[in-house]
């Protein structure tokens, strides 16, 4: 039996790096320190065994060789006038580089799962920047922590323990007792249940409430009505006082802001609130990124193309405009004529309209697991699992990159090998 | 009776635990459900009974579940294919579909909850 | 592979060649005395030949740069160039993508560029980007000035431990040298505060910026690092800060260099030579800095020249970036790194009509023109803080032509003449001096003069040929030609390979990443690591086992050995 | 006078980028020259002539060039981009970025325009007889200024983020507008005849007049009393107080 320590968890944006894994005969037998979700991901379960293909989406798949599947995938992409290459969150930065190169090669739109997650946060960063910090700053210093529209108990189970609530640090030896925890949400989540203060807002009202807080902070409380978005002015004034009294405050926000009415403008507003709080004390804001390497795609895409996501290579040079070039934009407009879905599950996580269009066009799936995307795919190429069977780089929610270890030997080829071969085939087909 | 609600979707821990195992009954159990507070759930049936959620964008049958964190008029379906059968596809000019804040109607139903494969088959 | 460059008007200051017709021979990537008759030949035809350009201070890779890209799609959409069969797509002006970074430097005749700041904890990211920048050789300076271990060991006055930490930090970050930014200020910014000068005490750590600077200078020399301490002074950007800068420069006198180079490199002086008390009575005091430099040894600087137009300010000086964002009412990103440093990114525009901007523009030029020895002032724009590096040709033209400067001054507010000495400066630099400020000087400052910045045998085969015939041009009058020639090399040769011809990329080899492996006595490391392990156990949010940059991130490493104990050559 | 008539040859499903459809690009050109102008169908490089039937009558400078477009252009983007003079008359619907960055001339559209019509417009006139999508007269991602000059009239309604980052010019929407009209605006004038919600957030300068109902007011405006504008009495608000409060919001 081999015991691997300091392993990284390949589930969420916390990227816990203190996991211990026991391996026997190339099988993971035990996972320690991980949360329930992380342990499930690392332990794994049944996989797609071999590549599969079908021409009729209503028909059954037929097992094929990797070469056949790769050839078919290359042909689909090479023949397409508006290919979409989507996913990437469960794969490493090294995979993203190969993907971006292939997207350039075939003139595709490349987009990642941020588009249904924190894509709006990136749009907000374009407007206001992002005053943030690494999670260790929060652990060592924060005495006021706000979770706004985020529910770490469910989505980031060890966040509170490792970084934000219970964690002890240099300037906070008491951990939980040294912190005031505020939760702002539309329903009393388990996270809200653990807070010192829970502020329940009317769904979709976040934008109004943040503006009211900013007005109060700016000394303009007089213009704020008695109640905003279901919160009394008194509560808002008290909240501003609490935030101002912090020595180091941190806001962690989630889908409650990115997906509600006003979309990215909610975050734009929250970033401004954070910036303005810095006139009084130290405040930072951090998106609770979902998949472990959804942040990494944004980083790689930014240094390779200048833009963090939703890049359209149709004309050989990067063009970027979510609302026009994001995955659901082109799917719901029925523009896309072929798609490659890799390390992400559009079939499960896109609105029915988008999945309906995927069901109409040729779809290549590259993934270890059978999921709703498989159901609408024509070519399915199983791969090794990044972070369990492959080593490589990912970015934590705060932009810290770490290298994942290989825990067991893979039985399938890696995403990189598949993408390199598809690229090679595409070049042959196009006569380059 | 028909319950009019504001529908939101989002993560849950069991949705996370089963996310890489979407052909399983565990995944269906974790995501093909709709949470209401017990007062409103009581208007539709017992926890575990089938309900049909209808929006402008589609309809889906899921299991009724209680969550007393929800205020009146707020329904929650964990993210996944069942939720996505009824969410708003409009990306509002910024790439993000409407996963939260969708006006919906909920009724008790005797129709069955579709399996993941059956649900997606509807789109083909 | 052999290459012969014939009939060039060669400027090679290190070897005392100033415009002489000299043939340059390259074999297997290195300059040699002679090549065989099989060598391919480039006939320079009397055109200007210099060593490949070397930039000792530029922000080309890593977390801050990428934050700049992500927050500035409006910048990315300028400078768009589609892919070709040979090149990847290019984007951006102030924050170019990795490909544009490499191609554009090469197109200017530059072959070596150093990233000016990386926090150890985010060094992996820096190297991921460096790995993707084509053509040029590169390296990155590592931040130490507000690191908790640094401050702890400075307080304990334990220079052995500090040296061991610096050596270990360079290894952990695969860094090339010691960067210090607003020492102590990074820690203070953890609670939204700052230091106001050399003698403020950093709470909880009980050290002053003065202590930090002197101690790091000392261990830098104890370790015999190729480069000296590389310092971004306290109070950057604040009117009246030239006094802090002068007081900081004084500190260099307390330490002797371990080799033939400075002990302190003070960077982007344009932002640290400010007189006045506020933005209204703001004036340039670069003349005082130049005067100091003219009367002291062992200190070098770079211009940090301001370019009018769009820029992106990015620095580990977190508190300054917040102040700046309030001044310009602009977007602001902040990036504190636990236990290590701060950072911030703010887009700015330099306006001719803003007297403070005009005076800052003047100070870089004043510094270069009033300092007698060009080895003491390197040409930089502190890319992209003063402006993007693609404007180096503009700076060269300004330095070579008093006429051009006077033309520019005419476009500035009348009060300009009272706020700077520039209008009265007639000095015009020659090609030799430009070659020093962009090649020999920067290589010497970096401690790489053996293989970089000259064309003698043993040097890297990095050469630039510009479309200027030095004996047929008067740069003072023909400054437009000077600018145009330096912006687009006729040839750039990297490691003996032609990578640019007539301003176009012809090949895209991968350059190397320089980093310094400094050894210290094992017992010093052991003692130091006790502290480090404690910090990881209690304060870092990641484990020590996952901290150090792995070999996988340096596919083309160039290790430079240093250290306090004799090093065995393998 | 030069008249260019454009009709789609067949149904277009994948978006076409046709920034070359502009009086500036057509002026003085022959039918053949115009037909050979570049266009992109997705990633497929093609020509205007491949996609559209193009007829040219007469010759003229941009200011004397009229482009008449008939048919369904709902997947044709960037029509009239950067145009400085002349006229484009469109009978049908168009895709995104109609009249983006235009500085002069006039575009009339009988149908609907998708998002970003009049983006970063500097001058000229854009008349949309149908409805407009998101970001009418707005800016590009990350820029501080959207529309700087010119006039946009929409007879129907417009969706969210109308006039975002507007720095000058005028937008009139006869129908309803979506949420956050005039957000972060720093000049210019917006008139909404119908209903809207959350107007004027982060507005530093400029004027917004709303004749319909405001579903939700931003809690950042100061009521200054009533004031008559062109004979109509409005409640006058100033704001957004967070950013200095020099914007004016008139609500009926």
Tab-separated table of C-alpha atoms in Angstrom, chain C residues 201-403:
chain	number	residue	atom	x	y	z
C	201	UNK	CA	8.193	50.718	12.415
C	202	UNK	CA	6.138	47.882	10.951
C	203	UNK	CA	3.778	46.775	13.733
C	204	UNK	CA	4.130	43.200	15.012
C	205	UNK	CA	7.425	42.809	13.209
C	206	UNK	CA	9.303	45.665	14.804
C	207	UNK	CA	11.467	46.483	11.807
C	208	UNK	CA	11.804	49.581	9.614
C	209	UNK	CA	12.124	49.884	5.842
C	210	UNK	CA	15.694	51.030	6.494
C	211	UNK	CA	16.485	47.771	8.357
C	212	UNK	CA	14.911	45.690	5.612
C	213	UNK	CA	16.794	47.414	2.798
C	214	UNK	CA	20.197	47.280	4.500
C	215	UNK	CA	19.796	43.664	5.597
C	216	UNK	CA	18.687	42.458	2.190
C	217	UNK	CA	21.524	44.382	0.551
C	218	UNK	CA	23.940	42.657	2.912
C	219	UNK	CA	22.681	39.134	2.286
C	220	UNK	CA	22.480	39.823	-1.432
C	221	UNK	CA	26.238	40.417	-1.311
C	222	UNK	CA	26.844	37.575	1.159
C	223	UNK	CA	25.235	35.289	-1.387
C	224	UNK	CA	27.194	36.820	-4.256
C	225	UNK	CA	24.059	36.978	-6.374
C	226	UNK	CA	24.593	38.036	-9.968
C	227	UNK	CA	22.190	40.969	-9.616
C	228	UNK	CA	22.065	43.458	-6.746
C	229	UNK	CA	19.118	44.362	-4.581
C	230	UNK	CA	16.451	45.726	-6.933
C	231	UNK	CA	14.501	48.384	-5.100
C	232	UNK	CA	11.200	50.164	-5.603
C	233	UNK	CA	11.461	52.933	-3.000
C	234	UNK	CA	8.992	53.841	-0.294
C	235	UNK	CA	6.617	56.712	-1.000
C	236	UNK	CA	6.493	56.093	-4.735
C	237	UNK	CA	4.124	58.426	-6.544
C	238	UNK	CA	3.909	60.977	-3.755
C	239	UNK	CA	4.892	64.605	-4.348
C	240	UNK	CA	8.032	65.389	-2.384
C	241	UNK	CA	9.217	61.777	-2.457
C	242	UNK	CA	12.651	62.637	-3.925
C	243	UNK	CA	13.847	63.164	-0.354
C	244	UNK	CA	12.952	59.582	0.555
C	245	UNK	CA	14.668	58.456	-2.625
C	246	UNK	CA	17.867	60.365	-1.808
C	247	UNK	CA	17.863	59.025	1.743
C	248	UNK	CA	17.431	55.521	0.329
C	249	UNK	CA	20.279	55.957	-2.138
C	250	UNK	CA	22.510	56.922	0.809
C	251	UNK	CA	21.997	53.437	2.248
C	252	UNK	CA	24.019	51.943	-0.596
C	253	UNK	CA	27.126	53.379	0.993
C	254	UNK	CA	26.790	50.962	3.897
C	255	UNK	CA	27.409	47.832	1.859
C	256	UNK	CA	30.280	46.838	-0.401
C	257	UNK	CA	29.524	45.028	-3.639
C	258	UNK	CA	30.716	41.436	-3.900
C	259	UNK	CA	31.393	41.843	-7.603
C	260	UNK	CA	31.810	44.402	-10.333
C	261	UNK	CA	28.375	45.904	-10.211
C	262	UNK	CA	26.178	48.112	-8.054
C	263	UNK	CA	24.868	47.085	-4.630
C	264	UNK	CA	21.534	48.756	-5.177
C	265	UNK	CA	19.444	49.217	-8.288
C	266	UNK	CA	16.722	51.780	-7.722
C	267	UNK	CA	14.068	51.294	-10.313
C	268	UNK	CA	11.680	53.566	-12.294
C	269	UNK	CA	13.037	56.818	-10.944
C	270	UNK	CA	10.459	58.880	-12.848
C	271	UNK	CA	7.993	57.953	-10.111
C	272	UNK	CA	10.430	58.651	-7.278
C	273	UNK	CA	11.934	62.004	-8.261
C	274	UNK	CA	9.002	64.164	-7.333
C	275	UNK	CA	9.266	67.542	-5.703
C	276	UNK	CA	6.515	69.786	-4.444
C	277	UNK	CA	3.985	69.043	-1.754
C	278	UNK	CA	0.901	68.172	-3.798
C	279	UNK	CA	-0.324	67.621	-7.356
C	280	UNK	CA	-0.648	71.373	-7.956
C	281	UNK	CA	2.912	72.464	-7.115
C	282	UNK	CA	4.373	69.169	-8.291
C	283	UNK	CA	7.806	69.426	-9.912
C	284	UNK	CA	10.545	67.132	-11.148
C	285	UNK	CA	13.573	66.704	-8.914
C	286	UNK	CA	15.353	64.259	-11.186
C	287	UNK	CA	18.274	66.671	-11.331
C	288	UNK	CA	18.941	66.094	-7.637
C	289	UNK	CA	18.889	62.351	-8.131
C	290	UNK	CA	21.226	62.664	-11.121
C	291	UNK	CA	23.528	64.845	-9.061
C	292	UNK	CA	23.630	62.166	-6.382
C	293	UNK	CA	24.385	59.481	-8.951
C	294	UNK	CA	27.174	61.568	-10.445
C	295	UNK	CA	28.828	61.703	-7.045
C	296	UNK	CA	28.478	58.135	-5.897
C	297	UNK	CA	29.355	54.650	-6.959
C	298	UNK	CA	27.621	51.317	-6.660
C	299	UNK	CA	24.145	52.609	-7.426
C	300	UNK	CA	22.268	52.184	-10.669
C	301	UNK	CA	18.778	53.199	-11.752
C	302	UNK	CA	16.370	52.984	-14.622
C	303	UNK	CA	14.209	55.665	-16.142
C	304	UNK	CA	10.660	54.353	-15.851
C	305	UNK	CA	9.991	56.777	-18.691
C	306	UNK	CA	6.406	57.974	-18.983
C	307	UNK	CA	4.794	57.731	-22.416
C	308	UNK	CA	1.770	59.930	-23.045
C	309	UNK	CA	-1.378	57.893	-23.594
C	310	UNK	CA	-2.668	54.658	-22.166
C	311	UNK	CA	-0.735	52.702	-19.559
C	312	UNK	CA	-1.520	50.075	-16.971
C	313	UNK	CA	0.000	50.602	-13.591
C	314	UNK	CA	0.900	47.336	-11.864
C	315	UNK	CA	3.115	46.937	-8.875
C	316	UNK	CA	3.537	45.122	-5.592
C	317	UNK	CA	3.105	48.564	-3.997
C	318	UNK	CA	-0.468	47.792	-2.919
C	319	UNK	CA	-1.157	50.962	-0.931
C	320	UNK	CA	0.090	53.191	-3.735
C	321	UNK	CA	-2.149	51.447	-6.250
C	322	UNK	CA	-5.182	52.137	-4.110
C	323	UNK	CA	-4.204	55.820	-3.823
C	324	UNK	CA	-3.661	55.931	-7.569
C	325	UNK	CA	-7.062	54.429	-8.317
C	326	UNK	CA	-8.663	57.127	-6.208
C	327	UNK	CA	-6.659	59.828	-7.975
C	328	UNK	CA	-7.699	58.684	-11.437
C	329	UNK	CA	-11.202	57.471	-10.421
C	330	UNK	CA	-10.354	54.270	-12.198
C	331	UNK	CA	-10.817	50.580	-11.780
C	332	UNK	CA	-8.685	48.933	-9.142
C	333	UNK	CA	-7.526	45.397	-8.598
C	334	UNK	CA	-5.747	44.410	-5.440
C	335	UNK	CA	-3.785	41.219	-4.903
C	336	UNK	CA	-2.393	40.742	-1.409
C	337	UNK	CA	-0.368	37.575	-1.075
C	338	UNK	CA	-0.434	36.075	2.413
C	339	UNK	CA	2.803	36.438	4.419
C	340	UNK	CA	4.558	37.907	1.408
C	341	UNK	CA	3.486	41.070	-0.303
C	342	UNK	CA	0.729	43.179	-1.736
C	343	UNK	CA	-0.005	44.231	-5.292
C	344	UNK	CA	-2.387	46.289	-7.331
C	345	UNK	CA	-3.322	47.046	-10.905
C	346	UNK	CA	-4.819	50.344	-12.118
C	347	UNK	CA	-5.280	51.513	-15.707
C	348	UNK	CA	-4.061	55.071	-16.199
C	349	UNK	CA	-3.753	57.561	-19.020
C	350	UNK	CA	-0.934	60.104	-19.122
C	351	UNK	CA	-2.139	63.420	-20.475
C	352	UNK	CA	0.115	66.072	-21.979
C	353	UNK	CA	-2.077	68.721	-20.469
C	354	UNK	CA	-1.734	67.415	-16.919
C	355	UNK	CA	1.294	69.169	-15.497
C	356	UNK	CA	2.016	66.347	-13.068
C	357	UNK	CA	2.112	63.881	-15.968
C	358	UNK	CA	4.253	66.216	-18.064
C	359	UNK	CA	6.703	66.673	-15.187
C	360	UNK	CA	6.888	62.908	-14.682
C	361	UNK	CA	7.546	62.557	-18.410
C	362	UNK	CA	10.380	65.043	-18.004
C	363	UNK	CA	11.970	63.367	-15.000
C	364	UNK	CA	12.866	60.136	-16.750
C	365	UNK	CA	14.565	62.074	-19.520
C	366	UNK	CA	16.258	64.473	-17.108
C	367	UNK	CA	17.652	61.590	-15.137
C	368	UNK	CA	19.125	59.982	-18.253
C	369	UNK	CA	20.507	63.249	-19.610
C	370	UNK	CA	21.891	64.719	-16.402
C	371	UNK	CA	23.563	61.517	-15.210
C	372	UNK	CA	26.977	61.482	-16.821
C	373	UNK	CA	27.592	57.754	-16.890
C	374	UNK	CA	25.012	55.897	-19.001
C	375	UNK	CA	25.852	52.680	-17.112
C	376	UNK	CA	23.995	54.241	-14.170
C	377	UNK	CA	20.640	54.798	-15.898
C	378	UNK	CA	18.960	52.053	-17.900
C	379	UNK	CA	16.312	52.741	-20.491
C	380	UNK	CA	12.927	51.450	-19.325
C	381	UNK	CA	9.317	52.526	-19.275
C	382	UNK	CA	8.697	50.218	-16.339
C	383	UNK	CA	6.371	48.517	-18.829
C	384	UNK	CA	3.431	48.976	-18.640
C	385	UNK	CA	3.538	51.463	-15.749
C	386	UNK	CA	5.080	54.400	-17.600
C	387	UNK	CA	3.829	53.031	-20.886
C	388	UNK	CA	4.234	49.920	-23.043
C	389	UNK	CA	7.737	48.773	-24.018
C	390	UNK	CA	6.909	49.139	-27.696
C	391	UNK	CA	7.659	52.825	-27.160
C	392	UNK	CA	11.366	52.337	-26.437
C	393	UNK	CA	12.149	53.727	-29.874
C	394	UNK	CA	10.335	56.935	-28.897
C	395	UNK	CA	12.490	57.185	-25.768
C	396	UNK	CA	15.665	56.578	-27.780
C	397	UNK	CA	14.680	59.327	-30.208
C	398	UNK	CA	14.001	61.708	-27.321
C	399	UNK	CA	17.401	60.975	-25.787
C	400	UNK	CA	19.229	61.396	-29.080
C	401	UNK	CA	17.523	64.567	-30.236
C	402	UNK	CA	17.248	67.822	-28.340
C	403	UNK	CA	15.196	69.078	-31.262
